[in-house]
């Protein structure tokens, strides 16, 4: 079957209509596999392929077998370009919850650290030494007592009072 040529006004719209009716189903199923069954992308590719056929209608060979091959080749190239552009730029994702946008807010953590630093600065040197040996250095109460040269009970008492002051300060702040 031979297909008619150009009109005087430009590309042959009858050609595009015929291409749509004759090849759309085959083209759609071919492109659907190439796009990993993404129906929206497939529809976009089929539409773009038919637009390119319309733009190139003056130079297309009008034999149906050649037209089918041309359409499938153009569609495959459009899909390849799409895959390449998706790999070249980050994938777009829909933001479902606005509170997930941006960076996590670390203000509370920073303020907590400021409160703790302030409270520790108000502790006695002995209380700070007990905290340093146990919480910072990781020593047991027994080891801290030997290092500080005080009884274990004294280290426990200093830690208890210090931690109570820190907890109270944090509770007042929050």
mmCIF file of C-alpha atoms in Angstrom:
data_model
loop_
_atom_site.group_PDB
_atom_site.id
_atom_site.type_symbol
_atom_site.label_atom_id
_atom_site.label_comp_id
_atom_site.label_asym_id
_atom_site.label_seq_id
_atom_site.Cartn_x
_atom_site.Cartn_y
_atom_site.Cartn_z
ATOM 1 C CA UNK A 1 0.000 0.000 0.000
ATOM 2 C CA UNK A 2 1.409 3.374 -1.046
ATOM 3 C CA UNK A 3 0.615 6.414 1.116
ATOM 4 C CA UNK A 4 -0.154 9.871 -0.272
ATOM 5 C CA UNK A 5 2.399 12.709 -0.185
ATOM 6 C CA UNK A 6 2.590 16.324 0.863
ATOM 7 C CA UNK A 7 -0.071 18.968 0.786
ATOM 8 C CA UNK A 8 0.760 22.414 -0.488
ATOM 9 C CA UNK A 9 0.550 23.909 3.012
ATOM 10 C CA UNK A 10 3.287 21.747 4.564
ATOM 11 C CA UNK A 11 3.515 18.316 6.161
ATOM 12 C CA UNK A 12 0.767 15.881 5.277
ATOM 13 C CA UNK A 13 -1.665 15.679 8.178
ATOM 14 C CA UNK A 14 -3.320 12.694 6.550
ATOM 15 C CA UNK A 15 -0.017 10.848 6.910
ATOM 16 C CA UNK A 16 0.110 11.473 10.660
ATOM 17 C CA UNK A 17 -3.524 10.421 11.064
ATOM 18 C CA UNK A 18 -2.835 7.237 9.114
ATOM 19 C CA UNK A 19 0.338 6.569 11.142
ATOM 20 C CA UNK A 20 -1.606 7.009 14.348
ATOM 21 C CA UNK A 21 -4.368 4.618 13.348
ATOM 22 C CA UNK A 22 -2.142 2.034 11.684
ATOM 23 C CA UNK A 23 0.927 1.977 13.974
ATOM 24 C CA UNK A 24 -0.081 3.430 17.348
ATOM 25 C CA UNK A 25 -0.885 0.081 18.997
ATOM 26 C CA UNK A 26 2.333 -1.612 17.833
ATOM 27 C CA UNK A 27 4.368 1.481 18.673
ATOM 28 C CA UNK A 28 2.777 1.783 22.124
ATOM 29 C CA UNK A 29 3.444 -1.861 23.075
ATOM 30 C CA UNK A 30 7.039 -1.597 21.814
ATOM 31 C CA UNK A 31 7.730 1.593 23.764
ATOM 32 C CA UNK A 32 5.957 0.294 26.862
ATOM 33 C CA UNK A 33 8.552 -2.473 27.165
ATOM 34 C CA UNK A 34 11.404 -0.004 26.566
ATOM 35 C CA UNK A 35 10.171 2.271 29.382
ATOM 36 C CA UNK A 36 9.781 -0.570 31.889
ATOM 37 C CA UNK A 37 5.994 -0.285 31.620
ATOM 38 C CA UNK A 38 5.825 3.399 32.561
ATOM 39 C CA UNK A 39 2.529 4.271 30.827
ATOM 40 C CA UNK A 40 2.861 8.048 31.128
ATOM 41 C CA UNK A 41 6.370 8.050 29.690
ATOM 42 C CA UNK A 42 5.244 5.646 26.960
ATOM 43 C CA UNK A 43 2.425 7.978 25.931
ATOM 44 C CA UNK A 44 4.871 10.902 25.833
ATOM 45 C CA UNK A 45 7.307 8.935 23.660
ATOM 46 C CA UNK A 46 4.582 7.814 21.229
ATOM 47 C CA UNK A 47 3.329 11.390 20.933
ATOM 48 C CA UNK A 48 6.854 12.729 20.362
ATOM 49 C CA UNK A 49 7.491 10.030 17.737
ATOM 50 C CA UNK A 50 4.335 10.991 15.824
ATOM 51 C CA UNK A 51 5.254 14.680 16.025
ATOM 52 C CA UNK A 52 8.656 13.887 14.523
ATOM 53 C CA UNK A 53 6.954 11.884 11.766
ATOM 54 C CA UNK A 54 4.757 14.899 11.019
ATOM 55 C CA UNK A 55 7.806 17.209 11.014
ATOM 56 C CA UNK A 56 9.677 14.874 8.650
ATOM 57 C CA UNK A 57 6.723 13.848 6.463
ATOM 58 C CA UNK A 58 8.274 15.489 3.402
ATOM 59 C CA UNK A 59 11.277 13.146 3.498
ATOM 60 C CA UNK A 60 9.733 9.913 4.778
ATOM 61 C CA UNK A 61 9.558 6.866 2.539
ATOM 62 C CA UNK A 62 5.845 6.145 2.203
ATOM 63 C CA UNK A 63 6.068 2.357 2.206
ATOM 64 C CA UNK A 64 4.371 0.990 5.383
ATOM 65 C CA UNK A 65 7.184 -1.394 6.310
ATOM 66 C CA UNK A 66 9.707 1.429 6.094
ATOM 67 C CA UNK A 67 7.440 3.747 8.061
ATOM 68 C CA UNK A 68 6.997 1.176 10.824
ATOM 69 C CA UNK A 69 10.781 0.677 11.055
ATOM 70 C CA UNK A 70 11.345 4.442 11.089
ATOM 71 C CA UNK A 71 8.780 4.958 13.864
ATOM 72 C CA UNK A 72 10.205 2.155 16.040
ATOM 73 C CA UNK A 73 13.758 3.453 15.575
ATOM 74 C CA UNK A 74 12.808 7.024 16.432
ATOM 75 C CA UNK A 75 10.840 5.876 19.482
ATOM 76 C CA UNK A 76 13.767 3.737 20.687
ATOM 77 C CA UNK A 77 16.126 6.712 20.343
ATOM 78 C CA UNK A 78 13.733 8.957 22.279
ATOM 79 C CA UNK A 79 13.606 6.378 25.088
ATOM 80 C CA UNK A 80 17.414 6.055 25.098
ATOM 81 C CA UNK A 81 17.712 9.841 25.351
ATOM 82 C CA UNK A 82 15.226 9.767 28.213
ATOM 83 C CA UNK A 83 17.209 7.119 30.092
ATOM 84 C CA UNK A 84 20.403 9.083 29.590
ATOM 85 C CA UNK A 85 18.888 12.323 30.837
ATOM 86 C CA UNK A 86 17.447 10.562 33.889
ATOM 87 C CA UNK A 87 20.901 9.204 34.716
ATOM 88 C CA UNK A 88 22.554 12.575 34.176
ATOM 89 C CA UNK A 89 20.409 14.432 36.686
ATOM 90 C CA UNK A 90 19.067 13.416 40.073
ATOM 91 C CA UNK A 91 15.742 11.663 40.087
ATOM 92 C CA UNK A 92 12.840 13.899 40.955
ATOM 93 C CA UNK A 93 10.746 12.789 43.881
ATOM 94 C CA UNK A 94 7.473 14.097 45.108
ATOM 95 C CA UNK A 95 7.627 15.547 48.587
ATOM 96 C CA UNK A 96 4.718 14.005 50.412
ATOM 97 C CA UNK A 97 5.305 15.559 53.822
ATOM 98 C CA UNK A 98 6.611 19.161 54.020
ATOM 99 C CA UNK A 99 8.161 18.540 57.427
ATOM 100 C CA UNK A 100 10.625 16.204 55.702
ATOM 101 C CA UNK A 101 11.996 19.023 53.552
ATOM 102 C CA UNK A 102 15.419 20.504 54.107
ATOM 103 C CA UNK A 103 17.896 19.669 56.801
ATOM 104 C CA UNK A 104 16.897 18.247 60.149
ATOM 105 C CA UNK A 105 16.556 20.894 62.808
ATOM 106 C CA UNK A 106 19.323 20.409 65.346
ATOM 107 C CA UNK A 107 18.453 23.501 67.358
ATOM 108 C CA UNK A 108 17.121 21.516 70.309
ATOM 109 C CA UNK A 109 20.267 19.427 70.460
ATOM 110 C CA UNK A 110 22.496 22.507 70.274
ATOM 111 C CA UNK A 111 20.524 24.245 73.015
ATOM 112 C CA UNK A 112 20.691 21.132 75.185
ATOM 113 C CA UNK A 113 24.468 21.094 74.827
ATOM 114 C CA UNK A 114 24.593 24.782 75.765
ATOM 115 C CA UNK A 115 22.501 24.128 78.883
ATOM 116 C CA UNK A 116 24.710 21.191 79.897
ATOM 117 C CA UNK A 117 27.895 23.205 79.379
ATOM 118 C CA UNK A 118 26.443 26.024 81.482
ATOM 119 C CA UNK A 119 25.445 23.665 84.309
ATOM 120 C CA UNK A 120 28.816 21.896 84.267
ATOM 121 C CA UNK A 121 30.590 25.241 84.538
ATOM 122 C CA UNK A 122 28.636 25.861 87.768
ATOM 123 C CA UNK A 123 29.656 22.515 89.308
ATOM 124 C CA UNK A 124 32.503 22.271 91.756
ATOM 125 C CA UNK A 125 35.905 21.115 90.537
ATOM 126 C CA UNK A 126 35.396 17.836 92.394
ATOM 127 C CA UNK A 127 32.026 17.172 90.718
ATOM 128 C CA UNK A 128 33.472 17.995 87.276
ATOM 129 C CA UNK A 129 36.415 15.643 87.938
ATOM 130 C CA UNK A 130 34.037 12.789 88.838
ATOM 131 C CA UNK A 131 32.009 13.367 85.632
ATOM 132 C CA UNK A 132 35.179 13.594 83.558
ATOM 133 C CA UNK A 133 36.644 10.350 84.907
ATOM 134 C CA UNK A 134 33.428 8.335 84.550
ATOM 135 C CA UNK A 135 31.460 9.771 81.605
ATOM 136 C CA UNK A 136 34.259 11.188 79.469
ATOM 137 C CA UNK A 137 37.126 8.788 80.160
ATOM 138 C CA UNK A 138 34.822 5.792 80.689
ATOM 139 C CA UNK A 139 36.297 4.666 84.012
ATOM 140 C CA UNK A 140 34.258 2.727 86.538
ATOM 141 C CA UNK A 141 33.438 4.326 89.883
ATOM 142 C CA UNK A 142 36.169 2.205 91.496
ATOM 143 C CA UNK A 143 38.781 3.327 88.918
ATOM 144 C CA UNK A 144 37.701 6.961 89.211
ATOM 145 C CA UNK A 145 37.975 6.750 93.018
ATOM 146 C CA UNK A 146 41.551 5.466 92.751
ATOM 147 C CA UNK A 147 42.505 8.177 90.227
ATOM 148 C CA UNK A 148 40.870 10.954 92.296
ATOM 149 C CA UNK A 149 42.155 9.435 95.528
ATOM 150 C CA UNK A 150 38.749 9.521 97.235
ATOM 151 C CA UNK A 151 36.410 6.785 98.486
ATOM 152 C CA UNK A 152 34.025 5.174 95.961
ATOM 153 C CA UNK A 153 31.026 6.511 97.892
ATOM 154 C CA UNK A 154 32.315 10.056 97.438
ATOM 155 C CA UNK A 155 32.563 9.581 93.662
ATOM 156 C CA UNK A 156 29.022 8.152 93.613
ATOM 157 C CA UNK A 157 27.715 11.072 95.685
ATOM 158 C CA UNK A 158 29.399 13.667 93.442
ATOM 159 C CA UNK A 159 28.033 11.971 90.316
ATOM 160 C CA UNK A 160 24.534 11.741 91.754
ATOM 161 C CA UNK A 161 24.410 15.443 92.718
ATOM 162 C CA UNK A 162 25.924 16.519 89.386
ATOM 163 C CA UNK A 163 23.530 14.469 87.308
ATOM 164 C CA UNK A 164 20.535 15.686 89.318
ATOM 165 C CA UNK A 165 21.581 19.322 88.654
ATOM 166 C CA UNK A 166 22.003 18.616 84.929
ATOM 167 C CA UNK A 167 18.630 16.821 84.674
ATOM 168 C CA UNK A 168 16.846 19.646 86.513
ATOM 169 C CA UNK A 169 18.427 22.256 84.246
ATOM 170 C CA UNK A 170 17.348 20.343 81.137
ATOM 171 C CA UNK A 171 13.804 19.890 82.464
ATOM 172 C CA UNK A 172 13.536 23.615 83.216
ATOM 173 C CA UNK A 173 14.737 24.444 79.736
ATOM 174 C CA UNK A 174 12.294 22.126 77.956
#
